[in-house]
PDB file of C-alpha atoms in Angstrom:
ATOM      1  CA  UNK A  25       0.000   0.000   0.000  1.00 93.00           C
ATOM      2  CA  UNK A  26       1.310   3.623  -0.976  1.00 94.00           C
ATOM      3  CA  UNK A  27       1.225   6.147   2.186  1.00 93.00           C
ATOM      4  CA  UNK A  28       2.015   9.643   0.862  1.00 94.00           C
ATOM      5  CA  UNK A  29       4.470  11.404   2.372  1.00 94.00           C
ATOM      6  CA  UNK A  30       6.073  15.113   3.165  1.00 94.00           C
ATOM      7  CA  UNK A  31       6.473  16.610  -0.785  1.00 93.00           C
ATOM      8  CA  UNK A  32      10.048  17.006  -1.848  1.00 91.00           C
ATOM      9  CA  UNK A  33      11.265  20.532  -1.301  1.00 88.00           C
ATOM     10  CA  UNK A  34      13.918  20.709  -3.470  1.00 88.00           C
ATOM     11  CA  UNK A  35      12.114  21.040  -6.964  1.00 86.00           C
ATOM     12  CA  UNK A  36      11.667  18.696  -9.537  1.00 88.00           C
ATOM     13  CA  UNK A  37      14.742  17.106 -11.682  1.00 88.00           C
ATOM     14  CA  UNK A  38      16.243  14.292 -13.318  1.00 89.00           C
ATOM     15  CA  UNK A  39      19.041  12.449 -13.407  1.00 92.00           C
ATOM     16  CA  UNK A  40      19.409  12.870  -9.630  1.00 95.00           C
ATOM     17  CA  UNK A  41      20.863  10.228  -7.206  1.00 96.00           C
ATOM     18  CA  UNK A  42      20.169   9.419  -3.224  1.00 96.00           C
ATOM     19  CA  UNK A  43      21.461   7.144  -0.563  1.00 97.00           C
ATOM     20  CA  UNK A  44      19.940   5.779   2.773  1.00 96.00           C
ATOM     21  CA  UNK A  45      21.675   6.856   6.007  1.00 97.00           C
ATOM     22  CA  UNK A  46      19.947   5.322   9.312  1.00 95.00           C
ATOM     23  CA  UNK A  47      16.711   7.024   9.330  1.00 95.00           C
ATOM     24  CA  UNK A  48      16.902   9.755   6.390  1.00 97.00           C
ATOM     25  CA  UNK A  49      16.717   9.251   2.381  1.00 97.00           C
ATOM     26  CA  UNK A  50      19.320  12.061   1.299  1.00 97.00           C
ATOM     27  CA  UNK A  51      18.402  13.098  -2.677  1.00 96.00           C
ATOM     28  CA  UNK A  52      21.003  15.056  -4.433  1.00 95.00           C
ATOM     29  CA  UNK A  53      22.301  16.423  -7.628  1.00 94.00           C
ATOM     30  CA  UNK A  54      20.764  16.454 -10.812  1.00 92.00           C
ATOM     31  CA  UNK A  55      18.962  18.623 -13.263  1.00 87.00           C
ATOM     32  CA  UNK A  56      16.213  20.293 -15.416  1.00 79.00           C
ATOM     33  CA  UNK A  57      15.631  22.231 -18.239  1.00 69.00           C
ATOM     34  CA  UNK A  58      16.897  25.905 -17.121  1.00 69.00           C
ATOM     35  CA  UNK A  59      19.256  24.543 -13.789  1.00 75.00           C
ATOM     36  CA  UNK A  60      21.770  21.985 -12.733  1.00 80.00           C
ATOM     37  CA  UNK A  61      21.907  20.954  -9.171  1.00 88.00           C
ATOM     38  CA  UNK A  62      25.083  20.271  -6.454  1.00 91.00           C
ATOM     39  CA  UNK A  63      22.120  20.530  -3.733  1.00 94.00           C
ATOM     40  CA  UNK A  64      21.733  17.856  -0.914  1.00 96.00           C
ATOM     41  CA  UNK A  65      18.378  17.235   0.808  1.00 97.00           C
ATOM     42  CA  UNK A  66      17.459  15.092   3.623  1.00 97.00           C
ATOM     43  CA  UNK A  67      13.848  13.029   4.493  1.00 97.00           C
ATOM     44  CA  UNK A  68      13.974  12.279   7.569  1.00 96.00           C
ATOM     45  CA  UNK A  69      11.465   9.028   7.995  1.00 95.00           C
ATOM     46  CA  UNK A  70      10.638   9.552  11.472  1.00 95.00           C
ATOM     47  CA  UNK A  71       9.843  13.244  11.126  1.00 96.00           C
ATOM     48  CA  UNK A  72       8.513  13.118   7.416  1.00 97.00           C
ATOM     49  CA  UNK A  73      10.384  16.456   7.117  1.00 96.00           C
ATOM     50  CA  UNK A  74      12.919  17.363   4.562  1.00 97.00           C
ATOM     51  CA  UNK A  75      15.728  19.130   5.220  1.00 96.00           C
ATOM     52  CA  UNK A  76      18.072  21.067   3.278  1.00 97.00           C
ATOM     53  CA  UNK A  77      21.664  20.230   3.756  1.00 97.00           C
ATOM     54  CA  UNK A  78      25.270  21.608   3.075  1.00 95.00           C
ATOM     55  CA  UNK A  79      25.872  21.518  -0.808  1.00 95.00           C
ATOM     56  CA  UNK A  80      27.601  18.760  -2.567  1.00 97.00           C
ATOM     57  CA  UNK A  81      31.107  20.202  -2.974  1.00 97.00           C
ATOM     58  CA  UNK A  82      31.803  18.586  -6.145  1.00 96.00           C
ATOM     59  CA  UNK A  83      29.790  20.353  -8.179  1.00 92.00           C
ATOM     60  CA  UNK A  84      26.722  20.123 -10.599  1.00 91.00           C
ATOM     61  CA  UNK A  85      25.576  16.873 -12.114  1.00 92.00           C
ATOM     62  CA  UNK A  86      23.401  14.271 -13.250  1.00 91.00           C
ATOM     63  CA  UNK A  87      23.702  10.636 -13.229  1.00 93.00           C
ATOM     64  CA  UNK A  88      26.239  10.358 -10.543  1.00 96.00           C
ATOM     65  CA  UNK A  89      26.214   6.419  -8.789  1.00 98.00           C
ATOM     66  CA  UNK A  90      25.674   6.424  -5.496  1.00 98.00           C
ATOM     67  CA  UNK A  91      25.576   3.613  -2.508  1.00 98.00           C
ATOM     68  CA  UNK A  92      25.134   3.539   1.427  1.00 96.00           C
ATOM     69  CA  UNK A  93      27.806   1.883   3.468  1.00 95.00           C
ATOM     70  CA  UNK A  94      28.576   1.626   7.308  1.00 93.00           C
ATOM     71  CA  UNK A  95      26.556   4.785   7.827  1.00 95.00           C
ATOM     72  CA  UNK A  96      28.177   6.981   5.476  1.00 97.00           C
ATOM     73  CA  UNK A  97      26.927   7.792   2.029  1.00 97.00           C
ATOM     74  CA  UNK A  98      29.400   7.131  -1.135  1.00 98.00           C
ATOM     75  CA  UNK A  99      29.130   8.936  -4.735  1.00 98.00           C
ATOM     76  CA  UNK A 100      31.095   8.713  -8.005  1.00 98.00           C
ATOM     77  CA  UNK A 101      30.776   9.696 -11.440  1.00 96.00           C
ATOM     78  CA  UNK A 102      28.607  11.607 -13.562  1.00 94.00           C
ATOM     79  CA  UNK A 103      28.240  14.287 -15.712  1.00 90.00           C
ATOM     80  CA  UNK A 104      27.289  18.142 -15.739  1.00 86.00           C
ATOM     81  CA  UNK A 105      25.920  18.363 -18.935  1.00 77.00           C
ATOM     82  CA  UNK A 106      26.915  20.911 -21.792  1.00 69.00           C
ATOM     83  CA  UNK A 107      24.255  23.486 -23.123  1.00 56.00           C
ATOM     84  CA  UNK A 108      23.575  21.177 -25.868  1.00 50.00           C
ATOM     85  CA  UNK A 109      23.318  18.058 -24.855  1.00 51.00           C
ATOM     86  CA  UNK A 110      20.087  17.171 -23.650  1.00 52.00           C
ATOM     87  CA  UNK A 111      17.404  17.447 -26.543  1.00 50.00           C
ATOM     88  CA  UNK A 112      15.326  20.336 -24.954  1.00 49.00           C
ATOM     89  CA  UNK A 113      18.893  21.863 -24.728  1.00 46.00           C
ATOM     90  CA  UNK A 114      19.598  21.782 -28.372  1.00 46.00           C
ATOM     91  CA  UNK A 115      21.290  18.337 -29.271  1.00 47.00           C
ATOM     92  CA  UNK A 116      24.275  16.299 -28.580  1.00 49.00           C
ATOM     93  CA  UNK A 117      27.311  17.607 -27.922  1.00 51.00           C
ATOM     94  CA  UNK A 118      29.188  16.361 -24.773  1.00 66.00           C
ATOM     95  CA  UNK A 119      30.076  17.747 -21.350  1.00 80.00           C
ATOM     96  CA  UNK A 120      32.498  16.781 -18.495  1.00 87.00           C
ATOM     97  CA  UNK A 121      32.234  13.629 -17.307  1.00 91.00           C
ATOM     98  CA  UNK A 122      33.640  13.417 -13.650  1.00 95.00           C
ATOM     99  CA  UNK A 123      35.413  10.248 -12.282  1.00 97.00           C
ATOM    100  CA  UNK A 124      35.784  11.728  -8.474  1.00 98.00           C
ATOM    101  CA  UNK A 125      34.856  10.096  -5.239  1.00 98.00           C
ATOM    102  CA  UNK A 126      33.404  11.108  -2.227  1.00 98.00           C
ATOM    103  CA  UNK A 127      31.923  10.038   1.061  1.00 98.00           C
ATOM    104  CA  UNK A 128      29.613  11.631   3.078  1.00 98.00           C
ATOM    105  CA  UNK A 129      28.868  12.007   6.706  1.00 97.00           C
ATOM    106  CA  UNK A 130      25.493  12.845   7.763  1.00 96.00           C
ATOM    107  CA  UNK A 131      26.613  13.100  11.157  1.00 96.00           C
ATOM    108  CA  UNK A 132      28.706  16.268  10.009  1.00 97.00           C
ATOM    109  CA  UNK A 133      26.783  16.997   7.077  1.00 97.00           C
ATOM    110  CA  UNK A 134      30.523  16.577   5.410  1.00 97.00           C
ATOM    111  CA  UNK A 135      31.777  15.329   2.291  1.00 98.00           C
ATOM    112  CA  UNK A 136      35.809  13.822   1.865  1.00 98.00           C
ATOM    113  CA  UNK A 137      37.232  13.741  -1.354  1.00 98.00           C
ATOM    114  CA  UNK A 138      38.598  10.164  -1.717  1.00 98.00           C
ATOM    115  CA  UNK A 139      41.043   8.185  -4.214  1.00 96.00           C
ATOM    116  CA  UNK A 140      39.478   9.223  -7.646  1.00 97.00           C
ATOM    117  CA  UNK A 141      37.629   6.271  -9.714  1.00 98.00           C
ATOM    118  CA  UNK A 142      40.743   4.779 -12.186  1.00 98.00           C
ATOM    119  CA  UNK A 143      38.791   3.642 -14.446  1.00 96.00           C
ATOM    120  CA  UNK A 144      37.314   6.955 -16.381  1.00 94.00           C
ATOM    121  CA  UNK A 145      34.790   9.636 -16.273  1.00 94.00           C
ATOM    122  CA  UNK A 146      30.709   8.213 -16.723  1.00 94.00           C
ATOM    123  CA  UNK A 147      27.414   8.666 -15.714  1.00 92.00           C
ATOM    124  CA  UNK A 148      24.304   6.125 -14.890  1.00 94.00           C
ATOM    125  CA  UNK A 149      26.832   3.558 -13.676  1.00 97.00           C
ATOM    126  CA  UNK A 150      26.102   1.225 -10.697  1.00 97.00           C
ATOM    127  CA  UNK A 151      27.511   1.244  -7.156  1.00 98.00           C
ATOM    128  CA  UNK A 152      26.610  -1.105  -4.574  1.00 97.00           C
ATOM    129  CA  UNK A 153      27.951  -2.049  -1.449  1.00 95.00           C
ATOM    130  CA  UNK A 154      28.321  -5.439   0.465  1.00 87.00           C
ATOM    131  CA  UNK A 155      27.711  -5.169   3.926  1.00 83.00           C
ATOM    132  CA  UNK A 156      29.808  -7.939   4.871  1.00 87.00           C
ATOM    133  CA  UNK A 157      32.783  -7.185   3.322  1.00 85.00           C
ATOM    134  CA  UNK A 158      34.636  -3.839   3.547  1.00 90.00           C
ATOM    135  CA  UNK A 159      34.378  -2.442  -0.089  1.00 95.00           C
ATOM    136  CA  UNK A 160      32.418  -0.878  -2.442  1.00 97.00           C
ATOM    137  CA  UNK A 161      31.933  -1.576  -5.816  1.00 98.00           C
ATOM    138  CA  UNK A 162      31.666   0.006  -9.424  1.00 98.00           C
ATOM    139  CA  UNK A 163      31.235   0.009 -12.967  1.00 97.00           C
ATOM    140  CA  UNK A 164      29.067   0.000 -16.227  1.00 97.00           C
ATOM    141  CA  UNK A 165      27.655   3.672 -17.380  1.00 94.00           C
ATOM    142  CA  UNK A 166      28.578   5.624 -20.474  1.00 90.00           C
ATOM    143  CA  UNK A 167      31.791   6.802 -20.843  1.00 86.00           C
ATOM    144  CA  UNK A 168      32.537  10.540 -21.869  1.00 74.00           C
ATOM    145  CA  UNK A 169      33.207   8.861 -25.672  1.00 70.00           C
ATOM    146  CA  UNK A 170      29.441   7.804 -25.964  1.00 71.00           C
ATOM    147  CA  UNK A 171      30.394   4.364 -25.588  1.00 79.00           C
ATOM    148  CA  UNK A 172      28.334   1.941 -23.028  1.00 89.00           C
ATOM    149  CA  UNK A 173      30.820   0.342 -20.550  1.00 94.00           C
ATOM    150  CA  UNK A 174      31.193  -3.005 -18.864  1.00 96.00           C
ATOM    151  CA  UNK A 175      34.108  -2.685 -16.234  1.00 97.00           C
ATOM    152  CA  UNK A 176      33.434  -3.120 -12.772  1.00 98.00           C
ATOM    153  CA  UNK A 177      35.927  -2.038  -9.955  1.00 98.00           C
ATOM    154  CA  UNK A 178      36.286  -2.919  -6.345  1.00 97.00           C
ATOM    155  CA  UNK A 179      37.151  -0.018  -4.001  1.00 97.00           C
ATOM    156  CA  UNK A 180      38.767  -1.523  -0.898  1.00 95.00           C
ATOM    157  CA  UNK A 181      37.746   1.139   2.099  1.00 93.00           C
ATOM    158  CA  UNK A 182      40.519   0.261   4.775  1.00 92.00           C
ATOM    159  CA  UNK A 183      43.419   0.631   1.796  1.00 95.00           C
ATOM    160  CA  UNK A 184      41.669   3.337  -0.167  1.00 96.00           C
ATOM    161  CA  UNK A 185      42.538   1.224  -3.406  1.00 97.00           C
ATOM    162  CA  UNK A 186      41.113   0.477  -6.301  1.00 98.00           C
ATOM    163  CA  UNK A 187      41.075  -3.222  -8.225  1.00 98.00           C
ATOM    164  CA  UNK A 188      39.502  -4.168 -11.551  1.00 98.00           C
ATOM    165  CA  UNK A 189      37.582  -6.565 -11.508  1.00 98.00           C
ATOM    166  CA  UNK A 190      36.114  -8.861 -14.390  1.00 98.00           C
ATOM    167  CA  UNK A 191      33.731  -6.946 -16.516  1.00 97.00           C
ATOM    168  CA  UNK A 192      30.022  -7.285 -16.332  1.00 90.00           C
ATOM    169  CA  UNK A 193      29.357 -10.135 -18.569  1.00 88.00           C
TER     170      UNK A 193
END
């Protein structure tokens, strides 16, 4: 059964990405026809109240990966589009595709900066986390060239390291 909840504050968007933390869905990034988005807003469950939090300090994007882990929040990738490349921007023309990687801490309402993604820039890639091991892993999207990828990564938390992996069959 669907309960309706507090609306969203932050305005509507796509390509936006969101990770649970304890009790609070956090929704960030994105974009829409006339704005791009580095904004991070919290839902707290138990409240049904959102909350606007510090800004994303990587900048504007969409299709950034995201994935909850040990109570911190993990992001990668994505794009912030050129001025032409969405179709109700014009056509396709490219934009800067980011291959950083960050964690969050709600408890601070912090981001670090952590050992950029090796593997190249993307966006609508997967992340997921196993939460019996101690890493995080990564791979798939579109690359900056247009091309559909199949990589997938391993990022090892207590070594801040990267591995490939085999790709994604």
């Amino acid at each position: 059964m669907w309960v309706k909840k507090a609306n969203y504050a932050g305005g509507n968007r796509q390509g936006a990405c969101g990770v649970s933390i304890g009790n609070t869905g956090y929704f960030m990034t994105g974009l829409k026809v006339d704005s791009d988005y580095c904004d991070v807003w919290g839902w707290n469950q138990t409240l049904n109240v959102w909350t606007k939090k510090d800004s994303f300090p990587g900048g504007v994007r969409m299709g950034a990966a995201t994935a909850s882990f040990h109570g911190y929040g993990y992001l990668s990738g994505g794009e912030h589009a050129s001025n032409c490349y969405l179709p109700f921007r014009g056509g396709v023309c490219g934009g800067v595709f980011y291959s950083d990687f960050w964690r969050y801490s709600a408890d601070s309402d912090s981001w670090t900066k952590l050992t950029n993604f090796p593997g190249g820039g993307r966006e609508f890639a997967v992340m997921v986390a196993d939460p019996l091991d101690t890493a995080i892993y990564y791979g798939t999207g579109n690359g900056s060239s247009f091309v559909y990828l199949s990589d997938w990564w391993m990022y090892k938390i207590s070594t801040a390291t990267w591995t490939q992996l085999t790709d994604f069959p």
